[in-house]
Amino acid sequence: MRQRDTGARRRAARFLLGLLPAVLWGPAQAVPVLEGRTLRYEDGSRLVWQRSYPAALGDLSGPLEVGGVTYLGVGPEVYAYTARGRVLGRADLPGAVTSLDASGGVVRVTTAGDGYAERFTLAGGAAGPSVQERVVFPPDLTVTQWLLRAAQAVPEAGVQAAASEDPTNPFLLLRLAEQRRRAGDSYAALSAVRRALGTSLPFPAWVQLAARLDTAGYPAAADLALDRARRDAAGRGLDPDVPVSRAALGAYGNPSAYLGTLLDQNRLARAAAWIGYLRELHPRFEGGPALYARYAGILEAQGRAGEAEEWRQFSRSLRTGTLYNLGADGLDTVRDAARFLVLALLLSVGAALVVLAVRAWQPQGEATRPLGGRFRSWLRRPLARSRLISVAYASLSERFLLTLLLAGLVVSLGGWQWANLAGAALRSPALNIGTYGGGWGGAGLGDLNLRPGPDSALLIALASQLDGDDSLARQTYTGALPDACALNNLGAISQARGDEAQAREQYRAALSARPDLSASAFNLGLNPGTPDSSFQRTYRPGQPRLCYPDQRSLTRAVTGDLSVTLRQALLHPAQVLTPAPGRSARLGWALLGAALLSALMALSLLLPRTRLTPAQARAPLTRVLALLLPGSGLMNSPWGGMLLLAWAAVLTGLAPWSGLVTFPALPLLASGALQGGLIVTLAAIYILNAALLLTAEVRHYRHQRWKARADS
């Protein structure tokens, strides 16, 4: 009996323990489960809803359920679903989602890039999840075209079902609109277009959608999409003062390519809308000057000369702040100018050395015969032989001229190298995405090895400020003071903290240091009529205008000036010979060789001159070369150096005519009028050289006669 009571008590205890979870937590709740590439929402053994994701959409992360909302990472997107499977919203992120986690009820997302990772916080709401931090999209088509690719992967028969399952994808809705229009239901088509415009998108997707709306025959909807693209880009920190590369613009919807298509089709009304978009948001895009010139030419051909000139003037205004105000491609001009100088100096140095070597050939052979011969003496008596080199027979003024020419050659080669290095650095993707900052941009700036200095501090601090880290930005800006840009941006930080008095003081100091600084003028309420101020007024109203580094500042940050390149070449020759972006090993060898020759020529100034007899100094072959190589026979006088350089420069200018050497960034050299002028100049140089040589011959003849009379 006692055993039966004990068993009953045990069964009762087990029953009560079984009821405890139900009492504490209620009935079993539904949970999301990811099986392969299918998200299933299960309530016990009952399937509530499920979604399948093709492999083309990228890796899946999650699921994570917080507050009754299920989050799933799909490629670079995070989708939020209600308990009934309805898409609540979507968060667009700059890289593939690798993990989702919730701590304290907050959803945090980790995205991965090439060598970096970013963390974002999602805030829920009726409109779906929103990213709390700033999102900077890299120029990566797999990220910026994800929604378009997801819509294109749906078969035609499944478009309606896919649009119902994911109403946040406007490209699915546009495909549905096209189906409805082909079926003759224009009302349903317009309704689908309106629903597409009612979605929330990042600006690259808005541009892609605008192009497809334009092609589908909805120009008003396309204009609205472009306006929303501008506003979203402005909110993400994109600015017209920051250049955009062709790759970045392609990832941002490729509006320049679509504009070119419109111009090919002579659809100028639509082209005006698209070029207006580029002018407002991306005026400094790669290839912009050529496209502006093409558009202006089309306008002029239609009799709209005023508009054409306005576009040309706008294109010219973009040169302000570039290197020597030459425009975005100014470094190419500097490179070709340096190549021109290198070739001209090589010709002049070569001509001078040839004349000196020919003039010294006979006496050098006689002097080196006791030492073992002209060449063997270098092995037997190198010290004595070094005092009998060809330049030892030259006068001090001739050696000095050669030293100057070789020094100019070193500087020209350094300028060539500097232009290559600066051009490669300025083409870095991190400096050409329309803004600064973000994980991808920060990793790119780290790879640039910026030179310490105010310009680098300004760039790094600006990236931090755009990312919302004002404390780090303020600390970094101190390394750029008293730079006017840094002062202006410090004023923006002060204004954001509510310190209006300090902000205005910093704006005034910046404007005093740089009276042409439109950002400070805008912040002081002076209303400058510049395009960047108009952009700020329209798309970021009430916010202070930041100052962005111009091309000259960026050049100093990434490479320094020419003296830096020359100093590195002389102090670290191994680095100059190491191939790198913008660096050529052959050019490095040429630079080091020219520097060595220049140093040896400078040392030759200390050598005593080996005298030549009048007959040796005026050998027939030497006199013929003096006629053929203008200036080479007059190197003892200033006329010799001027004629030699002028002759070499004219021959270099005629090189494009022969087709042997080209200077693409100096198109003036290829013009027929200039070529004709150079030929006339070359003839004048030869005539002047012959006249000066004749004068020298007459002077020498008179001197010999006077000497003979004096001796007699």
CSV table of C-alpha atoms in Angstrom, one decimal, residues 116-475:
chain,number,residue,atom,x,y,z
A,116,TYR,CA,37.8,44.5,-43.7
A,117,ALA,CA,34.5,44.1,-41.9
A,118,GLU,CA,31.7,46.5,-40.8
A,119,ARG,CA,29.2,46.4,-38.1
A,120,PHE,CA,25.7,48.0,-38.4
A,121,THR,CA,22.7,48.4,-36.1
A,122,LEU,CA,19.2,47.8,-37.3
A,123,ALA,CA,16.3,49.7,-35.9
A,124,GLY,CA,12.8,48.2,-36.4
A,125,GLY,CA,9.7,50.1,-37.4
A,126,ALA,CA,6.4,49.9,-39.3
A,127,ALA,CA,8.3,50.6,-42.5
A,128,GLY,CA,10.8,47.8,-41.9
A,129,PRO,CA,14.4,47.8,-40.6
A,130,SER,CA,16.6,50.9,-41.0
A,131,VAL,CA,20.4,51.1,-40.6
A,132,GLN,CA,21.4,53.5,-37.9
A,133,GLU,CA,25.0,54.0,-39.2
A,134,ARG,CA,26.1,55.6,-42.5
A,135,VAL,CA,26.2,53.1,-45.4
A,136,VAL,CA,28.8,53.8,-48.1
A,137,PHE,CA,28.4,51.6,-51.1
A,138,PRO,CA,31.6,50.4,-52.7
A,139,PRO,CA,31.9,50.3,-56.5
A,140,ASP,CA,30.9,46.7,-56.6
A,141,LEU,CA,28.2,45.6,-59.0
A,142,THR,CA,27.4,42.5,-56.9
A,143,VAL,CA,26.2,44.9,-54.2
A,144,THR,CA,24.7,47.7,-56.1
A,145,GLN,CA,22.9,45.6,-58.7
A,146,TRP,CA,21.6,42.9,-56.3
A,147,LEU,CA,17.9,43.9,-56.5
A,148,LEU,CA,18.1,44.1,-60.3
A,149,ARG,CA,19.7,40.7,-60.6
A,150,ALA,CA,17.2,39.2,-58.2
A,151,ALA,CA,14.4,40.5,-60.3
A,152,GLN,CA,15.9,39.3,-63.6
A,153,ALA,CA,16.5,35.8,-62.2
A,154,VAL,CA,12.7,35.3,-61.9
A,155,PRO,CA,11.1,33.5,-64.9
A,156,GLU,CA,8.5,35.4,-66.8
A,157,ALA,CA,5.7,33.2,-65.5
A,158,GLY,CA,6.7,33.7,-61.9
A,159,VAL,CA,6.9,37.5,-61.9
A,160,GLN,CA,3.5,38.1,-60.4
A,161,ALA,CA,4.0,35.7,-57.6
A,162,ALA,CA,7.5,37.0,-56.9
A,163,ALA,CA,6.3,40.6,-56.8
A,164,SER,CA,3.6,39.5,-54.3
A,165,GLU,CA,6.2,37.8,-52.1
A,166,ASP,CA,8.7,40.7,-52.3
A,167,PRO,CA,6.9,44.0,-52.9
A,168,THR,CA,10.0,45.9,-51.8
A,169,ASN,CA,11.8,45.0,-55.1
A,170,PRO,CA,10.8,47.7,-57.6
A,171,PHE,CA,12.3,45.9,-60.6
A,172,LEU,CA,9.9,43.0,-60.0
A,173,LEU,CA,7.0,45.6,-60.0
A,174,LEU,CA,8.3,47.2,-63.2
A,175,ARG,CA,8.4,43.8,-64.9
A,176,LEU,CA,4.9,43.2,-63.7
A,177,ALA,CA,3.9,46.7,-65.1
A,178,GLU,CA,5.3,45.7,-68.5
A,179,GLN,CA,3.3,42.5,-68.5
A,180,ARG,CA,0.2,44.3,-67.7
A,181,ARG,CA,0.8,46.9,-70.4
A,182,ARG,CA,1.4,44.2,-73.0
A,183,ALA,CA,-1.9,42.6,-71.9
A,184,GLY,CA,-3.6,46.0,-72.5
A,185,ASP,CA,-4.3,46.8,-68.9
A,186,SER,CA,-2.7,50.3,-68.7
A,187,TYR,CA,-4.3,51.1,-65.4
A,188,ALA,CA,-2.7,48.1,-63.7
A,189,ALA,CA,0.6,48.9,-65.4
A,190,LEU,CA,0.5,52.5,-64.0
A,191,SER,CA,-0.5,51.1,-60.6
A,192,ALA,CA,2.5,48.8,-60.6
A,193,VAL,CA,4.8,51.7,-61.6
A,194,ARG,CA,3.4,53.8,-58.7
A,195,ARG,CA,4.1,51.0,-56.3
A,196,ALA,CA,7.6,50.7,-57.6
A,197,LEU,CA,8.2,54.4,-56.9
A,198,GLY,CA,6.8,53.9,-53.4
A,199,THR,CA,9.6,51.5,-52.4
A,200,SER,CA,12.6,52.5,-50.3
A,201,LEU,CA,15.9,52.2,-52.3
A,202,PRO,CA,19.5,53.3,-52.2
A,203,PHE,CA,20.5,55.7,-54.9
A,204,PRO,CA,22.3,53.2,-57.2
A,205,ALA,CA,19.0,51.3,-57.5
A,206,TRP,CA,17.1,54.5,-58.1
A,207,VAL,CA,19.3,55.3,-61.0
A,208,GLN,CA,19.0,51.8,-62.4
A,209,LEU,CA,15.2,52.0,-62.0
A,210,ALA,CA,15.1,55.5,-63.7
A,211,ALA,CA,16.9,54.2,-66.8
A,212,ARG,CA,14.4,51.3,-67.1
A,213,LEU,CA,11.4,53.6,-66.5
A,214,ASP,CA,12.8,55.9,-69.2
A,215,THR,CA,13.2,53.0,-71.6
A,216,ALA,CA,9.7,51.7,-70.8
A,217,GLY,CA,8.2,55.1,-71.7
A,218,TYR,CA,7.6,56.6,-68.2
A,219,PRO,CA,9.7,59.8,-68.4
A,220,ALA,CA,8.0,61.6,-65.5
A,221,ALA,CA,8.5,58.5,-63.3
A,222,ALA,CA,12.1,58.4,-64.4
A,223,ASP,CA,12.6,62.1,-63.4
A,224,LEU,CA,11.1,61.3,-60.0
A,225,ALA,CA,13.4,58.4,-59.5
A,226,LEU,CA,16.4,60.6,-60.4
A,227,ASP,CA,15.4,63.1,-57.8
A,228,ARG,CA,15.1,60.5,-55.2
A,229,ALA,CA,18.5,59.2,-56.2
A,230,ARG,CA,20.0,62.6,-55.7
A,231,ARG,CA,18.4,63.0,-52.2
A,232,ASP,CA,19.4,59.5,-51.1
A,233,ALA,CA,23.0,60.1,-52.3
A,234,ALA,CA,23.2,63.5,-50.6
A,235,GLY,CA,22.0,61.8,-47.3
A,236,ARG,CA,24.7,59.3,-47.6
A,237,GLY,CA,27.4,61.9,-47.9
A,238,LEU,CA,28.0,62.0,-51.6
A,239,ASP,CA,29.1,65.4,-52.8
A,240,PRO,CA,29.7,67.1,-56.1
A,241,ASP,CA,33.2,68.2,-55.0
A,242,VAL,CA,34.4,64.6,-54.9
A,243,PRO,CA,35.4,63.0,-58.2
A,244,VAL,CA,33.8,59.7,-59.4
A,245,SER,CA,35.6,57.1,-61.4
A,246,ARG,CA,34.2,55.3,-64.4
A,247,ALA,CA,34.0,52.1,-62.3
A,248,ALA,CA,32.2,53.8,-59.5
A,249,LEU,CA,29.7,55.5,-61.8
A,250,GLY,CA,29.1,52.2,-63.5
A,251,ALA,CA,28.2,50.6,-60.1
A,252,TYR,CA,26.0,53.6,-59.3
A,253,GLY,CA,23.7,52.9,-62.2
A,254,ASN,CA,26.0,54.0,-65.1
A,255,PRO,CA,24.1,57.3,-65.9
A,256,SER,CA,26.8,58.5,-68.2
A,257,ALA,CA,26.5,55.4,-70.4
A,258,TYR,CA,22.7,55.9,-70.6
A,259,LEU,CA,23.2,59.5,-71.4
A,260,GLY,CA,25.5,58.5,-74.3
A,261,THR,CA,22.7,56.2,-75.6
A,262,LEU,CA,20.2,59.1,-75.4
A,263,LEU,CA,22.6,61.4,-77.4
A,264,ASP,CA,23.1,58.6,-80.0
A,265,GLN,CA,19.3,58.5,-80.3
A,266,ASN,CA,19.1,62.3,-80.5
A,267,ARG,CA,16.6,62.3,-77.5
A,268,LEU,CA,17.8,65.6,-76.2
A,269,ALA,CA,14.8,66.2,-73.9
A,270,ARG,CA,15.6,63.1,-71.9
A,271,ALA,CA,19.3,63.7,-72.3
A,272,ALA,CA,18.9,67.1,-70.6
A,273,ALA,CA,17.4,65.4,-67.5
A,274,TRP,CA,20.2,62.9,-67.2
A,275,ILE,CA,23.1,65.3,-67.8
A,276,GLY,CA,21.4,67.6,-65.2
A,277,TYR,CA,21.6,64.7,-62.8
A,278,LEU,CA,25.3,64.2,-63.5
A,279,ARG,CA,25.9,68.0,-63.2
A,280,GLU,CA,24.3,68.2,-59.8
A,281,LEU,CA,25.6,65.1,-58.1
A,282,HIS,CA,28.6,63.8,-60.1
A,283,PRO,CA,30.0,66.8,-62.1
A,284,ARG,CA,33.6,65.6,-61.8
A,285,PHE,CA,33.0,62.1,-63.2
A,286,GLU,CA,35.7,60.4,-65.2
A,287,GLY,CA,35.2,61.3,-68.9
A,288,GLY,CA,33.0,64.2,-68.0
A,289,PRO,CA,34.8,66.9,-70.1
A,290,ALA,CA,34.4,64.9,-73.3
A,291,LEU,CA,30.7,64.2,-72.6
A,292,TYR,CA,30.1,67.9,-71.8
A,293,ALA,CA,31.9,68.9,-75.0
A,294,ARG,CA,29.8,66.4,-77.0
A,295,TYR,CA,26.5,67.7,-75.5
A,296,ALA,CA,27.6,71.3,-76.2
A,297,GLY,CA,28.4,70.5,-79.8
A,298,ILE,CA,25.0,68.9,-80.3
A,299,LEU,CA,23.3,72.0,-78.8
A,300,GLU,CA,25.3,74.3,-81.0
A,301,ALA,CA,24.4,72.3,-84.1
A,302,GLN,CA,20.8,72.9,-83.3
A,303,GLY,CA,21.3,76.6,-83.1
A,304,ARG,CA,21.3,76.7,-79.3
A,305,ALA,CA,24.7,78.5,-79.0
A,306,GLY,CA,24.0,80.1,-75.7
A,307,GLU,CA,23.3,76.9,-74.0
A,308,ALA,CA,26.3,75.3,-75.6
A,309,GLU,CA,28.6,78.0,-74.3
A,310,GLU,CA,27.1,77.7,-70.9
A,311,TRP,CA,28.0,74.0,-70.8
A,312,ARG,CA,31.5,74.8,-72.0
A,313,GLN,CA,31.9,77.4,-69.3
A,314,PHE,CA,30.7,74.9,-66.7
A,315,SER,CA,33.2,72.4,-67.9
A,316,ARG,CA,36.0,75.0,-67.7
A,317,SER,CA,34.9,75.9,-64.2
A,318,LEU,CA,35.6,72.4,-63.0
A,319,ARG,CA,39.3,73.0,-63.6
A,320,THR,CA,39.6,75.2,-60.5
A,321,GLY,CA,41.4,73.4,-57.8
A,322,THR,CA,43.1,70.9,-60.1
A,323,LEU,CA,46.8,70.7,-60.7
A,324,TYR,CA,47.9,74.0,-62.3
A,325,ASN,CA,44.1,74.4,-63.1
A,326,LEU,CA,44.7,72.1,-66.1
A,327,GLY,CA,41.6,70.0,-65.4
A,328,ALA,CA,41.1,66.4,-64.2
A,329,ASP,CA,43.6,65.1,-66.8
A,330,GLY,CA,46.2,67.8,-65.9
A,331,LEU,CA,48.7,65.2,-64.7
A,332,ASP,CA,48.7,63.6,-68.2
A,333,THR,CA,49.7,67.0,-69.5
A,334,VAL,CA,52.5,67.3,-66.9
A,335,ARG,CA,53.7,63.8,-67.8
A,336,ASP,CA,53.9,64.5,-71.5
A,337,ALA,CA,55.5,67.9,-70.9
A,338,ALA,CA,58.1,66.1,-68.8
A,339,ARG,CA,58.6,63.5,-71.6
A,340,PHE,CA,59.1,66.4,-74.0
A,341,LEU,CA,61.8,68.0,-71.8
A,342,VAL,CA,63.5,64.6,-71.3
A,343,LEU,CA,63.8,64.0,-75.0
A,344,ALA,CA,64.9,67.6,-75.7
A,345,LEU,CA,67.6,67.4,-73.0
A,346,LEU,CA,68.7,64.0,-74.2
A,347,LEU,CA,69.2,65.4,-77.7
A,348,SER,CA,71.1,68.4,-76.4
A,349,VAL,CA,73.3,66.4,-74.0
A,350,GLY,CA,74.0,63.8,-76.7
A,351,ALA,CA,75.0,66.4,-79.3
A,352,ALA,CA,77.3,68.1,-76.8
A,353,LEU,CA,79.0,64.8,-75.8
A,354,VAL,CA,79.4,63.7,-79.4
A,355,VAL,CA,81.2,67.0,-80.3
A,356,LEU,CA,83.4,66.8,-77.2
A,357,ALA,CA,84.3,63.2,-77.8
A,358,VAL,CA,85.2,63.8,-81.5
A,359,ARG,CA,87.2,66.8,-80.7
A,360,ALA,CA,89.2,64.9,-78.0
A,361,TRP,CA,89.5,61.7,-79.9
A,362,GLN,CA,93.0,62.2,-81.5
A,363,PRO,CA,94.8,63.8,-78.5
A,364,GLN,CA,93.1,61.3,-76.1
A,365,GLY,CA,94.5,58.5,-78.2
A,366,GLU,CA,98.0,59.9,-78.1
A,367,ALA,CA,97.9,60.6,-74.4
A,368,THR,CA,96.6,57.1,-73.5
A,369,ARG,CA,99.1,55.2,-75.7
A,370,PRO,CA,101.7,55.1,-72.9
A,371,LEU,CA,99.1,53.9,-70.4
A,372,GLY,CA,98.2,50.8,-72.5
A,373,GLY,CA,95.7,52.2,-75.1
A,374,ARG,CA,92.4,54.0,-75.1
A,375,PHE,CA,90.4,51.2,-73.5
A,376,ARG,CA,93.0,48.9,-71.8
A,377,SER,CA,94.3,51.8,-69.8
A,378,TRP,CA,91.1,51.7,-67.7
A,379,LEU,CA,92.3,48.3,-66.4
A,380,ARG,CA,95.9,49.1,-66.0
A,381,ARG,CA,95.9,52.7,-64.8
A,382,PRO,CA,92.3,53.7,-64.0
A,383,LEU,CA,93.2,56.8,-61.9
A,384,ALA,CA,95.5,58.2,-64.6
A,385,ARG,CA,93.0,57.3,-67.3
A,386,SER,CA,90.1,59.1,-65.5
A,387,ARG,CA,92.0,62.4,-65.9
A,388,LEU,CA,92.0,61.9,-69.7
A,389,ILE,CA,88.3,61.5,-70.3
A,390,SER,CA,86.7,63.5,-73.1
A,391,VAL,CA,85.3,66.2,-70.9
A,392,ALA,CA,88.8,66.8,-69.5
A,393,TYR,CA,89.6,68.5,-72.8
A,394,ALA,CA,86.6,70.7,-72.5
A,395,SER,CA,86.7,74.2,-71.0
A,396,LEU,CA,85.1,75.0,-67.6
A,397,SER,CA,82.2,76.8,-69.2
A,398,GLU,CA,81.5,73.8,-71.5
A,399,ARG,CA,81.5,71.4,-68.5
A,400,PHE,CA,79.3,73.7,-66.6
A,401,LEU,CA,76.8,73.8,-69.4
A,402,LEU,CA,76.8,70.0,-69.5
A,403,THR,CA,76.3,69.8,-65.8
A,404,LEU,CA,73.3,72.1,-66.1
A,405,LEU,CA,71.8,70.1,-68.9
A,406,LEU,CA,72.2,66.8,-67.0
A,407,ALA,CA,70.7,68.4,-63.8
A,408,GLY,CA,67.7,69.5,-65.9
A,409,LEU,CA,67.5,65.9,-67.3
A,410,VAL,CA,67.3,64.6,-63.7
A,411,VAL,CA,64.6,67.0,-62.8
A,412,SER,CA,62.6,66.2,-66.0
A,413,LEU,CA,62.9,62.5,-65.4
A,414,GLY,CA,61.8,63.1,-61.8
A,415,GLY,CA,58.8,65.1,-63.0
A,416,TRP,CA,57.9,62.2,-65.3
A,417,GLN,CA,58.1,59.8,-62.5
A,418,TRP,CA,56.2,62.1,-60.2
A,419,ALA,CA,53.4,62.6,-62.7
A,420,ASN,CA,53.1,58.8,-63.1
A,421,LEU,CA,53.0,58.2,-59.3
A,422,ALA,CA,50.6,61.0,-58.6
A,423,GLY,CA,48.3,60.0,-61.4
A,424,ALA,CA,48.2,56.4,-60.3
A,425,ALA,CA,47.5,57.4,-56.7
A,426,LEU,CA,44.8,59.9,-57.6
A,427,ARG,CA,43.1,57.2,-59.6
A,428,SER,CA,42.8,55.1,-56.5
A,429,PRO,CA,39.2,53.9,-56.2
A,430,ALA,CA,39.1,55.1,-52.5
A,431,LEU,CA,39.4,58.7,-53.7
A,432,ASN,CA,36.9,58.4,-56.5
A,433,ILE,CA,33.6,57.1,-55.2
A,434,GLY,CA,31.9,60.5,-54.7
A,435,THR,CA,32.5,60.6,-51.0
A,436,TYR,CA,35.0,59.5,-48.3
A,437,GLY,CA,34.7,57.1,-45.4
A,438,GLY,CA,33.0,53.8,-44.9
A,439,GLY,CA,34.7,50.5,-44.4
A,440,TRP,CA,35.7,50.0,-48.0
A,441,GLY,CA,36.9,53.6,-48.4
A,442,GLY,CA,38.8,53.4,-45.1
A,443,ALA,CA,40.6,50.3,-46.2
A,444,GLY,CA,41.5,51.9,-49.5
A,445,LEU,CA,42.9,55.0,-47.7
A,446,GLY,CA,45.0,52.7,-45.5
A,447,ASP,CA,46.5,51.1,-48.6
A,448,LEU,CA,47.5,54.4,-50.0
A,449,ASN,CA,50.2,55.1,-47.4
A,450,LEU,CA,49.4,58.7,-47.2
A,451,ARG,CA,52.3,61.1,-46.5
A,452,PRO,CA,52.1,62.6,-43.0
A,453,GLY,CA,51.1,66.3,-43.2
A,454,PRO,CA,48.1,68.7,-43.1
A,455,ASP,CA,46.7,67.4,-46.4
A,456,SER,CA,46.6,63.7,-45.2
A,457,ALA,CA,45.2,64.8,-41.8
A,458,LEU,CA,42.4,66.7,-43.6
A,459,LEU,CA,41.5,63.7,-45.7
A,460,ILE,CA,41.4,61.3,-42.8
A,461,ALA,CA,39.5,63.6,-40.5
A,462,LEU,CA,36.9,64.3,-43.2
A,463,ALA,CA,36.3,60.6,-43.6
A,464,SER,CA,35.8,60.3,-39.9
A,465,GLN,CA,33.5,63.3,-39.8
A,466,LEU,CA,31.3,61.9,-42.6
A,467,ASP,CA,31.1,58.6,-40.8
A,468,GLY,CA,29.7,60.4,-37.8
A,469,ASP,CA,32.8,60.2,-35.5
A,470,ASP,CA,33.1,63.9,-34.7
A,471,SER,CA,35.4,63.2,-31.7
A,472,LEU,CA,38.0,61.5,-33.8
A,473,ALA,CA,37.6,64.0,-36.6
A,474,ARG,CA,38.2,66.9,-34.3
A,475,GLN,CA,41.3,65.3,-32.9
